[in-house]
Tab-separated table of C-alpha atoms in Angstrom:
chain	number	residue	atom	x	y	z
T	1	UNK	CA	-210.321	8.416	140.460
T	2	UNK	CA	-208.995	5.881	142.926
T	3	UNK	CA	-205.866	4.196	141.636
T	4	UNK	CA	-204.916	0.792	142.915
T	5	UNK	CA	-201.695	-1.081	142.288
T	6	UNK	CA	-202.534	-4.782	141.860
T	7	UNK	CA	-198.881	-5.578	142.520
T	8	UNK	CA	-198.894	-3.841	145.883
T	9	UNK	CA	-198.899	-7.174	147.702
T	10	UNK	CA	-195.263	-8.228	147.973
T	11	UNK	CA	-193.781	-11.665	148.369
T	12	UNK	CA	-192.989	-10.800	151.979
T	13	UNK	CA	-196.656	-9.921	152.596
T	14	UNK	CA	-197.708	-13.204	151.040
T	15	UNK	CA	-195.411	-15.176	153.296
T	16	UNK	CA	-196.791	-13.397	156.355
T	17	UNK	CA	-200.326	-14.468	155.580
T	18	UNK	CA	-199.747	-17.934	154.210
T	19	UNK	CA	-197.258	-18.924	156.906
T	20	UNK	CA	-193.720	-20.173	156.732
T	21	UNK	CA	-193.208	-23.275	154.634
T	22	UNK	CA	-191.368	-25.003	157.435
T	23	UNK	CA	-194.357	-24.727	159.794
T	24	UNK	CA	-196.429	-27.801	159.015
T	25	UNK	CA	-199.843	-28.749	160.264
T	26	UNK	CA	-198.317	-31.115	162.791
T	27	UNK	CA	-196.032	-28.547	164.376
T	28	UNK	CA	-198.853	-26.018	164.531
T	29	UNK	CA	-201.089	-28.525	166.248
T	30	UNK	CA	-198.367	-29.366	168.776
T	31	UNK	CA	-197.966	-25.683	169.634
T	32	UNK	CA	-201.697	-25.197	170.054
T	33	UNK	CA	-202.257	-28.287	172.165
T	34	UNK	CA	-199.521	-27.288	174.615
T	35	UNK	CA	-200.527	-23.667	174.979
T	36	UNK	CA	-204.321	-23.793	174.918
T	37	UNK	CA	-205.702	-26.836	176.659
T	38	UNK	CA	-208.201	-25.365	179.121
T	39	UNK	CA	-211.892	-24.743	178.524
T	40	UNK	CA	-211.542	-21.042	179.402
T	41	UNK	CA	-209.602	-20.592	176.162
T	42	UNK	CA	-212.485	-21.848	174.029
T	43	UNK	CA	-212.973	-20.057	170.725
T	44	UNK	CA	-216.652	-20.033	169.812
T	45	UNK	CA	-217.850	-20.117	166.220
T	46	UNK	CA	-220.988	-18.877	164.506
T	47	UNK	CA	-221.813	-20.191	161.041
T	48	UNK	CA	-223.550	-17.786	158.662
T	49	UNK	CA	-224.471	-19.706	155.534
T	50	UNK	CA	-225.168	-23.385	156.146
T	51	UNK	CA	-224.683	-24.878	152.700
T	52	UNK	CA	-221.996	-27.362	151.770
T	53	UNK	CA	-219.158	-24.860	152.037
T	54	UNK	CA	-220.238	-23.648	155.442
T	55	UNK	CA	-220.590	-27.169	156.759
T	56	UNK	CA	-217.179	-28.029	155.352
T	57	UNK	CA	-215.588	-24.961	156.909
T	58	UNK	CA	-216.967	-25.845	160.334
T	59	UNK	CA	-215.770	-29.431	159.959
T	60	UNK	CA	-212.282	-28.214	159.067
T	61	UNK	CA	-212.214	-25.803	162.011
T	62	UNK	CA	-213.317	-28.474	164.464
T	63	UNK	CA	-210.909	-31.065	163.032
T	64	UNK	CA	-207.683	-29.277	163.894
T	65	UNK	CA	-206.034	-29.784	167.285
T	66	UNK	CA	-205.826	-26.083	168.085
T	67	UNK	CA	-207.186	-25.790	171.565
T	68	UNK	CA	-210.898	-25.875	172.442
T	69	UNK	CA	-213.231	-24.706	169.658
T	70	UNK	CA	-217.021	-24.953	169.675
T	71	UNK	CA	-219.837	-24.119	167.289
T	72	UNK	CA	-222.351	-21.942	169.181
T	73	UNK	CA	-224.785	-20.514	166.601
T	74	UNK	CA	-226.003	-21.045	163.040
T	75	UNK	CA	-227.823	-18.852	160.525
T	76	UNK	CA	-229.234	-19.292	157.024
T	77	UNK	CA	-232.133	-18.068	154.918
T	78	UNK	CA	-233.303	-21.658	154.380
T	79	UNK	CA	-234.357	-23.825	157.304
T	80	UNK	CA	-233.607	-26.959	155.297
T	81	UNK	CA	-229.982	-25.928	154.796
T	82	UNK	CA	-229.542	-25.260	158.488
T	83	UNK	CA	-231.128	-28.540	159.564
T	84	UNK	CA	-229.059	-30.640	157.173
T	85	UNK	CA	-225.877	-28.855	158.170
T	86	UNK	CA	-226.545	-29.178	161.891
T	87	UNK	CA	-227.326	-32.888	161.637
T	88	UNK	CA	-224.173	-33.587	159.622
T	89	UNK	CA	-221.856	-31.563	161.860
T	90	UNK	CA	-223.412	-32.781	165.088
T	91	UNK	CA	-223.071	-36.374	163.967
T	92	UNK	CA	-219.337	-35.950	163.427
T	93	UNK	CA	-218.438	-33.516	166.228
T	94	UNK	CA	-221.116	-33.930	168.881
T	95	UNK	CA	-218.839	-32.905	171.756
T	96	UNK	CA	-217.861	-29.690	169.945
T	97	UNK	CA	-221.377	-28.522	169.076
T	98	UNK	CA	-223.521	-26.399	171.368
T	99	UNK	CA	-226.308	-25.071	169.155
T	100	UNK	CA	-229.696	-25.437	170.836
T	101	UNK	CA	-232.860	-24.440	168.922
T	102	UNK	CA	-232.744	-20.913	170.323
T	103	UNK	CA	-229.360	-20.351	168.625
T	104	UNK	CA	-230.542	-21.433	165.169
T	105	UNK	CA	-231.671	-18.428	163.147
T	106	UNK	CA	-233.480	-18.135	159.811
T	107	UNK	CA	-233.837	-15.081	157.555
T	108	UNK	CA	-231.878	-12.280	155.936
T	109	UNK	CA	-231.217	-10.709	159.339
T	110	UNK	CA	-230.255	-14.022	160.948
T	111	UNK	CA	-226.566	-13.162	160.578
T	112	UNK	CA	-226.925	-10.497	163.243
T	113	UNK	CA	-228.634	-12.850	165.675
T	114	UNK	CA	-225.947	-15.494	165.196
T	115	UNK	CA	-223.087	-13.023	165.687
T	116	UNK	CA	-224.828	-11.597	168.756
T	117	UNK	CA	-224.299	-15.020	170.385
T	118	UNK	CA	-220.520	-14.565	170.289
T	119	UNK	CA	-218.120	-12.537	172.403
T	120	UNK	CA	-215.404	-10.256	170.979
T	121	UNK	CA	-212.492	-12.373	169.786
T	122	UNK	CA	-214.645	-15.305	168.694
T	123	UNK	CA	-214.923	-16.278	165.020
T	124	UNK	CA	-217.810	-15.878	162.591
T	125	UNK	CA	-217.730	-18.019	159.452
T	126	UNK	CA	-219.182	-16.174	156.457
T	127	UNK	CA	-220.075	-18.743	153.806
T	128	UNK	CA	-223.125	-17.250	152.156
T	129	UNK	CA	-222.858	-16.319	148.467
T	130	UNK	CA	-220.443	-13.376	148.115
T	131	UNK	CA	-223.100	-10.727	147.436
T	132	UNK	CA	-223.709	-10.607	151.190
T	133	UNK	CA	-220.062	-10.566	152.198
T	134	UNK	CA	-219.598	-6.845	152.805
T	135	UNK	CA	-222.846	-6.592	154.782
T	136	UNK	CA	-221.913	-9.458	157.088
T	137	UNK	CA	-218.261	-8.393	157.363
T	138	UNK	CA	-219.317	-4.916	158.397
T	139	UNK	CA	-221.396	-6.274	161.277
T	140	UNK	CA	-218.634	-8.668	162.340
T	141	UNK	CA	-216.239	-5.734	162.647
T	142	UNK	CA	-218.778	-3.815	164.730
T	143	UNK	CA	-219.019	-6.828	167.063
T	144	UNK	CA	-215.227	-7.222	167.335
T	145	UNK	CA	-215.253	-10.689	165.792
T	146	UNK	CA	-212.512	-12.473	163.931
T	147	UNK	CA	-213.675	-13.697	160.540
T	148	UNK	CA	-213.290	-16.574	158.144
T	149	UNK	CA	-214.958	-15.798	154.818
T	150	UNK	CA	-215.346	-17.890	151.708
T	151	UNK	CA	-214.202	-16.781	148.298
T	152	UNK	CA	-214.900	-14.818	146.183
T	153	UNK	CA	-215.258	-11.846	148.479
T	154	UNK	CA	-216.588	-9.432	145.845
T	155	UNK	CA	-218.213	-9.600	142.408
T	156	UNK	CA	-218.018	-5.968	141.228
T	157	UNK	CA	-216.049	-2.749	141.653
T	158	UNK	CA	-218.222	-0.848	144.147
T	159	UNK	CA	-218.371	-3.738	146.612
T	160	UNK	CA	-214.621	-4.238	146.205
T	161	UNK	CA	-214.049	-0.689	147.418
T	162	UNK	CA	-216.345	-1.358	150.356
T	163	UNK	CA	-214.444	-4.515	151.259
T	164	UNK	CA	-211.060	-2.771	151.046
T	165	UNK	CA	-212.307	-0.096	153.415
T	166	UNK	CA	-213.735	-2.703	155.789
T	167	UNK	CA	-210.470	-4.657	155.674
T	168	UNK	CA	-208.632	-1.550	156.863
T	169	UNK	CA	-211.135	-1.130	159.686
T	170	UNK	CA	-210.618	-4.760	160.681
T	171	UNK	CA	-206.844	-4.304	160.791
T	172	UNK	CA	-207.202	-1.176	162.910
T	173	UNK	CA	-209.191	-3.238	165.420
T	174	UNK	CA	-206.578	-6.039	165.275
T	175	UNK	CA	-209.125	-8.550	164.014
T	176	UNK	CA	-207.869	-11.675	162.278
T	177	UNK	CA	-209.450	-12.337	158.893
T	178	UNK	CA	-209.025	-15.442	156.773
T	179	UNK	CA	-210.240	-15.873	153.190
T	180	UNK	CA	-211.015	-19.316	151.783
T	181	UNK	CA	-208.385	-19.295	149.042
T	182	UNK	CA	-206.944	-22.349	150.716
T	183	UNK	CA	-204.432	-23.118	147.953
T	184	UNK	CA	-202.207	-20.378	149.404
T	185	UNK	CA	-201.909	-22.520	152.545
T	186	UNK	CA	-200.661	-25.595	150.695
T	187	UNK	CA	-197.058	-26.341	151.772
T	188	UNK	CA	-196.438	-28.003	148.410
T	189	UNK	CA	-197.459	-24.880	146.537
T	190	UNK	CA	-195.533	-22.694	148.980
T	191	UNK	CA	-192.333	-24.568	148.218
T	192	UNK	CA	-193.041	-24.384	144.481
T	193	UNK	CA	-193.582	-20.629	144.805
T	194	UNK	CA	-190.239	-20.221	146.563
T	195	UNK	CA	-188.464	-22.254	143.880
T	196	UNK	CA	-190.075	-20.242	141.095
T	197	UNK	CA	-189.152	-16.958	142.804
T	198	UNK	CA	-185.602	-18.266	143.220
T	199	UNK	CA	-185.400	-18.678	139.445
T	200	UNK	CA	-185.502	-22.457	139.040
T	201	UNK	CA	-187.644	-22.260	135.899
T	202	UNK	CA	-186.313	-18.885	134.782
T	203	UNK	CA	-188.386	-15.836	133.951
T	204	UNK	CA	-192.117	-16.599	133.825
T	205	UNK	CA	-193.657	-15.916	130.451
T	206	UNK	CA	-196.857	-17.970	130.426
T	207	UNK	CA	-199.388	-19.261	132.953
T	208	UNK	CA	-202.304	-21.584	132.089
T	209	UNK	CA	-205.375	-22.509	134.136
T	210	UNK	CA	-208.184	-24.935	133.273
T	211	UNK	CA	-211.521	-25.637	134.936
T	212	UNK	CA	-213.404	-27.657	132.335
T	213	UNK	CA	-216.113	-30.054	133.490
T	214	UNK	CA	-219.782	-30.886	133.130
T	215	UNK	CA	-222.693	-28.982	134.681
T	216	UNK	CA	-221.897	-28.253	138.318
T	217	UNK	CA	-223.451	-26.622	141.357
T	218	UNK	CA	-226.422	-24.394	140.572
T	219	UNK	CA	-224.952	-22.894	137.399
T	220	UNK	CA	-227.813	-24.293	135.293
T	221	UNK	CA	-231.014	-22.735	136.646
T	222	UNK	CA	-234.452	-24.182	135.823
T	223	UNK	CA	-237.399	-21.852	135.188
T	224	UNK	CA	-238.981	-20.111	138.166
T	225	UNK	CA	-242.117	-21.901	139.352
T	226	UNK	CA	-243.228	-19.500	142.057
T	227	UNK	CA	-243.036	-22.010	144.897
T	228	UNK	CA	-240.777	-19.635	146.832
T	229	UNK	CA	-240.134	-15.910	146.513
T	230	UNK	CA	-238.077	-14.808	143.539
T	231	UNK	CA	-235.320	-13.488	145.806
T	232	UNK	CA	-234.994	-16.837	147.592
T	233	UNK	CA	-235.142	-18.641	144.249
T	234	UNK	CA	-232.161	-16.631	143.011
T	235	UNK	CA	-230.217	-17.156	146.230
T	236	UNK	CA	-230.958	-20.888	146.139
T	237	UNK	CA	-229.532	-21.016	142.588
T	238	UNK	CA	-226.722	-18.580	143.359
T	239	UNK	CA	-224.272	-19.894	140.757
T	240	UNK	CA	-226.702	-18.815	138.072
T	241	UNK	CA	-227.056	-15.129	138.946
T	242	UNK	CA	-224.274	-12.583	138.642
T	243	UNK	CA	-225.472	-10.370	141.493
T	244	UNK	CA	-225.359	-13.224	143.987
T	245	UNK	CA	-222.085	-14.930	143.110
T	246	UNK	CA	-220.484	-13.523	139.975
T	247	UNK	CA	-221.795	-16.637	138.246
T	248	UNK	CA	-219.887	-19.825	137.601
T	249	UNK	CA	-216.849	-17.873	136.401
T	250	UNK	CA	-216.190	-16.048	139.654
T	251	UNK	CA	-217.190	-18.908	141.894
T	252	UNK	CA	-215.467	-21.792	140.093
T	253	UNK	CA	-212.364	-20.227	138.543
T	254	UNK	CA	-211.034	-17.936	141.249
T	255	UNK	CA	-208.808	-20.587	142.869
T	256	UNK	CA	-206.872	-21.276	139.669
T	257	UNK	CA	-206.649	-17.588	138.850
T	258	UNK	CA	-205.451	-16.774	142.359
T	259	UNK	CA	-202.720	-19.394	142.388
T	260	UNK	CA	-201.491	-18.199	138.988
T	261	UNK	CA	-201.220	-14.666	140.351
T	262	UNK	CA	-199.420	-16.044	143.390
T	263	UNK	CA	-196.825	-17.906	141.325
T	264	UNK	CA	-196.306	-14.790	139.217
T	265	UNK	CA	-196.127	-12.716	142.432
T	266	UNK	CA	-198.262	-10.093	140.737
T	267	UNK	CA	-201.763	-9.346	139.511
T	268	UNK	CA	-202.646	-8.716	135.845
T	269	UNK	CA	-203.630	-5.265	134.679
T	270	UNK	CA	-205.824	-6.086	131.647
T	271	UNK	CA	-208.048	-8.887	130.368
T	272	UNK	CA	-209.678	-9.727	127.066
T	273	UNK	CA	-211.883	-12.742	126.546
T	274	UNK	CA	-214.483	-14.641	124.594
T	275	UNK	CA	-217.256	-17.028	125.495
T	276	UNK	CA	-220.802	-17.987	124.712
T	277	UNK	CA	-223.989	-19.897	125.447
T	278	UNK	CA	-224.681	-23.017	123.402
T	279	UNK	CA	-226.748	-25.665	125.161
T	280	UNK	CA	-228.936	-23.743	127.582
T	281	UNK	CA	-232.333	-25.216	126.556
T	282	UNK	CA	-234.883	-23.870	129.052
T	283	UNK	CA	-232.320	-22.818	131.671
T	284	UNK	CA	-232.708	-19.202	132.725
T	285	UNK	CA	-229.353	-18.407	134.384
T	286	UNK	CA	-226.917	-15.705	133.264
T	287	UNK	CA	-223.854	-17.913	132.630
T	288	UNK	CA	-221.932	-18.720	129.501
T	289	UNK	CA	-221.110	-22.355	128.743
T	290	UNK	CA	-217.464	-21.605	127.992
T	291	UNK	CA	-214.933	-18.889	128.708
T	292	UNK	CA	-211.464	-18.189	127.292
T	293	UNK	CA	-209.559	-15.324	128.892
T	294	UNK	CA	-206.192	-13.746	128.142
T	295	UNK	CA	-204.807	-11.771	131.082
T	296	UNK	CA	-201.762	-9.516	130.695
T	297	UNK	CA	-199.393	-8.517	133.505
T	298	UNK	CA	-197.630	-5.181	133.437
T	299	UNK	CA	-194.394	-6.814	132.249
T	300	UNK	CA	-196.220	-8.373	129.277
T	301	UNK	CA	-196.437	-11.895	130.709
T	302	UNK	CA	-199.646	-13.699	129.710
T	303	UNK	CA	-202.053	-15.813	131.730
T	304	UNK	CA	-204.694	-17.882	129.945
T	305	UNK	CA	-207.774	-19.205	131.734
T	306	UNK	CA	-210.131	-21.705	130.136
T	307	UNK	CA	-213.488	-22.583	131.643
T	308	UNK	CA	-216.242	-24.838	130.365
T	309	UNK	CA	-219.395	-26.400	131.820
T	310	UNK	CA	-220.497	-28.868	129.144
T	311	UNK	CA	-221.191	-32.603	129.347
T	312	UNK	CA	-219.414	-35.211	127.209
T	313	UNK	CA	-216.343	-33.122	126.402
T	314	UNK	CA	-212.703	-33.240	127.473
T	315	UNK	CA	-212.308	-32.410	131.137
T	316	UNK	CA	-209.297	-30.725	132.714
T	317	UNK	CA	-208.741	-29.113	136.091
T	318	UNK	CA	-205.248	-27.775	136.638
T	319	UNK	CA	-202.782	-24.885	136.713
T	320	UNK	CA	-199.415	-24.766	134.933
T	321	UNK	CA	-196.615	-22.211	134.591
T	322	UNK	CA	-193.867	-21.858	131.988
T	323	UNK	CA	-190.551	-20.078	132.368
T	324	UNK	CA	-187.509	-19.462	130.212
T	325	UNK	CA	-185.728	-22.516	131.664
T	326	UNK	CA	-188.541	-24.905	132.522
T	327	UNK	CA	-192.152	-25.435	133.468
T	328	UNK	CA	-194.138	-26.479	136.543
T	329	UNK	CA	-197.364	-28.096	137.649
T	330	UNK	CA	-199.081	-25.978	140.297
T	331	UNK	CA	-201.941	-28.461	140.576
T	332	UNK	CA	-203.645	-31.081	138.479
T	333	UNK	CA	-206.869	-33.059	138.772
T	334	UNK	CA	-208.266	-30.682	141.382
T	335	UNK	CA	-207.082	-28.514	144.219
T	336	UNK	CA	-205.849	-31.242	146.573
T	337	UNK	CA	-203.458	-32.960	146.467
T	338	UNK	CA	-201.649	-30.427	144.297
T	339	UNK	CA	-198.943	-32.824	142.980
T	340	UNK	CA	-196.564	-29.903	142.400
T	341	UNK	CA	-193.619	-30.631	140.087
T	342	UNK	CA	-190.931	-28.868	138.078
T	343	UNK	CA	-189.636	-29.975	134.672
T	344	UNK	CA	-186.685	-28.853	132.619
T	345	UNK	CA	-187.743	-27.599	129.213
T	346	UNK	CA	-191.397	-27.102	128.265
T	347	UNK	CA	-192.725	-30.670	128.106
T	348	UNK	CA	-194.353	-32.351	131.096
T	349	UNK	CA	-192.637	-35.707	130.592
T	350	UNK	CA	-191.098	-37.973	133.240
T	351	UNK	CA	-187.639	-37.878	131.670
T	352	UNK	CA	-187.544	-34.114	132.239
T	353	UNK	CA	-188.739	-34.177	135.864
T	354	UNK	CA	-186.444	-31.934	137.928
T	355	UNK	CA	-188.293	-31.759	141.265
T	356	UNK	CA	-191.495	-32.844	142.931
T	357	UNK	CA	-192.877	-32.218	146.399
T	358	UNK	CA	-191.233	-34.972	148.456
T	359	UNK	CA	-193.807	-35.756	151.170
T	360	UNK	CA	-197.495	-36.574	151.440
T	361	UNK	CA	-199.553	-33.407	151.288
T	362	UNK	CA	-201.731	-32.305	154.169
T	363	UNK	CA	-205.124	-30.741	153.574
T	364	UNK	CA	-204.919	-27.010	152.761
T	365	UNK	CA	-208.524	-26.701	153.945
T	366	UNK	CA	-207.415	-27.626	157.451
T	367	UNK	CA	-204.125	-25.730	157.209
T	368	UNK	CA	-205.887	-22.431	156.516
T	369	UNK	CA	-207.776	-22.930	159.772
T	370	UNK	CA	-204.601	-23.876	161.626
T	371	UNK	CA	-203.013	-20.646	160.406
T	372	UNK	CA	-206.013	-18.494	161.345
T	373	UNK	CA	-206.395	-19.970	164.832
T	374	UNK	CA	-202.643	-19.665	165.374
T	375	UNK	CA	-202.888	-15.952	164.556
T	376	UNK	CA	-205.821	-15.530	166.947
T	377	UNK	CA	-204.308	-17.421	169.871
T	378	UNK	CA	-200.858	-15.869	169.459
T	379	UNK	CA	-202.044	-12.401	168.400
T	380	UNK	CA	-200.248	-12.292	165.055
T	381	UNK	CA	-201.180	-9.757	162.360
T	382	UNK	CA	-203.441	-11.620	159.958
T	383	UNK	CA	-205.736	-10.146	157.325
T	384	UNK	CA	-206.167	-11.929	153.998
T	385	UNK	CA	-209.059	-9.739	152.852
T	386	UNK	CA	-207.085	-7.179	150.761
T	387	UNK	CA	-205.479	-10.001	148.811
T	388	UNK	CA	-208.858	-11.726	148.523
T	389	UNK	CA	-210.345	-8.550	147.047
T	390	UNK	CA	-207.535	-8.331	144.482
T	391	UNK	CA	-208.043	-11.933	143.403
T	392	UNK	CA	-211.809	-11.446	143.255
T	393	UNK	CA	-211.363	-8.322	141.127
T	394	UNK	CA	-208.975	-10.046	138.726
T	395	UNK	CA	-211.481	-12.872	138.370
T	396	UNK	CA	-214.283	-10.382	137.701
T	397	UNK	CA	-212.064	-8.719	135.067
T	398	UNK	CA	-212.023	-11.919	133.038
T	399	UNK	CA	-215.733	-12.498	133.483
T	400	UNK	CA	-216.608	-8.949	132.447
T	401	UNK	CA	-214.266	-9.084	129.452
T	402	UNK	CA	-216.051	-12.193	128.201
T	403	UNK	CA	-219.520	-10.856	128.922
T	404	UNK	CA	-218.965	-7.465	127.269
T	405	UNK	CA	-216.489	-8.336	124.514
T	406	UNK	CA	-214.288	-5.458	125.655
T	407	UNK	CA	-210.796	-5.250	127.103
T	408	UNK	CA	-211.163	-4.608	130.824
T	409	UNK	CA	-208.481	-3.096	133.041
T	410	UNK	CA	-208.028	-3.601	136.757
T	411	UNK	CA	-208.500	0.112	137.515
T	412	UNK	CA	-211.502	0.344	135.200
T	413	UNK	CA	-213.309	-2.422	137.025
T	414	UNK	CA	-212.360	-1.192	140.486
T	415	UNK	CA	-213.659	2.287	139.658
T	416	UNK	CA	-216.718	1.105	137.724
T	417	UNK	CA	-220.171	2.199	138.851
T	418	UNK	CA	-222.135	-0.987	138.136
T	419	UNK	CA	-223.004	-2.435	141.537
T	420	UNK	CA	-225.026	-5.572	140.871
T	421	UNK	CA	-227.137	-5.341	144.038
T	422	UNK	CA	-227.237	-1.849	145.568
T	423	UNK	CA	-229.179	-1.641	148.799
T	424	UNK	CA	-228.379	-5.243	149.615
T	425	UNK	CA	-228.387	-4.585	153.339
T	426	UNK	CA	-232.133	-3.879	153.061
T	427	UNK	CA	-232.954	-7.033	151.081
T	428	UNK	CA	-235.945	-9.025	152.343
T	429	UNK	CA	-237.245	-12.438	151.388
T	430	UNK	CA	-240.508	-11.012	150.022
T	431	UNK	CA	-239.106	-7.864	148.391
T	432	UNK	CA	-238.066	-7.319	144.760
T	433	UNK	CA	-235.155	-9.360	143.466
T	434	UNK	CA	-231.980	-7.487	142.394
T	435	UNK	CA	-232.358	-8.845	138.843
T	436	UNK	CA	-235.799	-8.975	137.288
T	437	UNK	CA	-237.252	-11.623	135.023
T	438	UNK	CA	-238.023	-10.572	131.450
T	439	UNK	CA	-241.364	-11.091	129.708
T	440	UNK	CA	-240.307	-14.464	128.313
T	441	UNK	CA	-239.710	-15.863	131.793
T	442	UNK	CA	-235.936	-15.623	131.535
T	443	UNK	CA	-233.336	-13.238	132.901
T	444	UNK	CA	-231.105	-10.717	131.087
T	445	UNK	CA	-227.943	-12.335	129.812
T	446	UNK	CA	-224.603	-10.931	128.674
T	447	UNK	CA	-224.536	-9.907	125.014
T	448	UNK	CA	-220.980	-9.091	123.828
T	449	UNK	CA	-221.019	-6.397	121.166
T	450	UNK	CA	-224.544	-5.353	122.047
T	451	UNK	CA	-224.004	-4.534	125.709
T	452	UNK	CA	-220.452	-3.248	125.985
T	453	UNK	CA	-220.602	-1.181	129.153
T	454	UNK	CA	-222.303	-3.596	131.526
T	455	UNK	CA	-222.593	-7.354	131.755
T	456	UNK	CA	-226.396	-7.290	131.418
């Protein structure tokens, strides 16, 4: 059985990939603009997955002053997504877009056509739902392309092993790979991390993360009407199906879980959880309405994660850590700005404020691109995929613990045999869907206590 140490990533490794705190967006941009000002140094981009995240990633890449960058090709399974994305990006960055109709590709094999438009050393942006990540990453490596991929990067154990193997292949080919866990690129959080590691709040004993809000994204899936194929229907409502995205838990909560693990400088080894469905009406997705997870690190430290997608209830979106001498805000009211702060004692009250980030925060979404392009142009080692796999696995641990009612370990999940969508590389728009509808027109849902080995 493959054993995997979730703590293998050291603080030094983290600092290599997230960049030095002292290197700000401005200084990075100054370096790039001096060194790479000619058209012959253009880095071309291909966008695979033209939804909101893909469009946002392209906008962030084209917004930084990092030498010439152009979008050359686009791919999606939905023509409407591609058209909307192209119109929005072209309207904002017309002089940085060169995507004629012949470089717009539709279909499950469109990713290959888009990547074929690039030369080795260019960048492909992988922003489809994560089920397709290993398939697209594998082809990018074959083509010698640098990669930016959205989170999560895996949703189960078998694909996590595939991604770890592919990450090693990418490093052997000196490809630069960024993962969209942009909070790691926040200078405010980087300084907080350093202060925590230097002992300012003492020994960490508790971490808390909250993502509680109303219905969001495509987590609430209406009944299938047959107007498109069932496969495309599930992809279109990707937040609702575990095989496509890991559901709302993996897709929504991974950022808060990842930044907790970062502040702890470790990854938990076990998870137990609860959750349930309460107000689903006619919705046919596989999600719970609420999740409560207790993670345990190998030193006994606890991390609690609370998720909820219900209307008309208390909302909270933040991450907090507690140590033997004080406590800290990692973020509150969303990912950006983080508003990082340290307090003496355990109460978050102004009279106990000991430190707060002293300057206006820059966008971590742009900073992660500045760091990736810096690594490409200056040939620095840069591969965030192994860490992205660890964070994705830890997130899946919590999800599986809630869905099965069992305690789940890191090694157990990594070595599990339940691959949600085997044969994904052969998926077609008119073929059978990876999860099949039941006789009542709904899809199999998690049943803790009844289904203890698998999530459905």
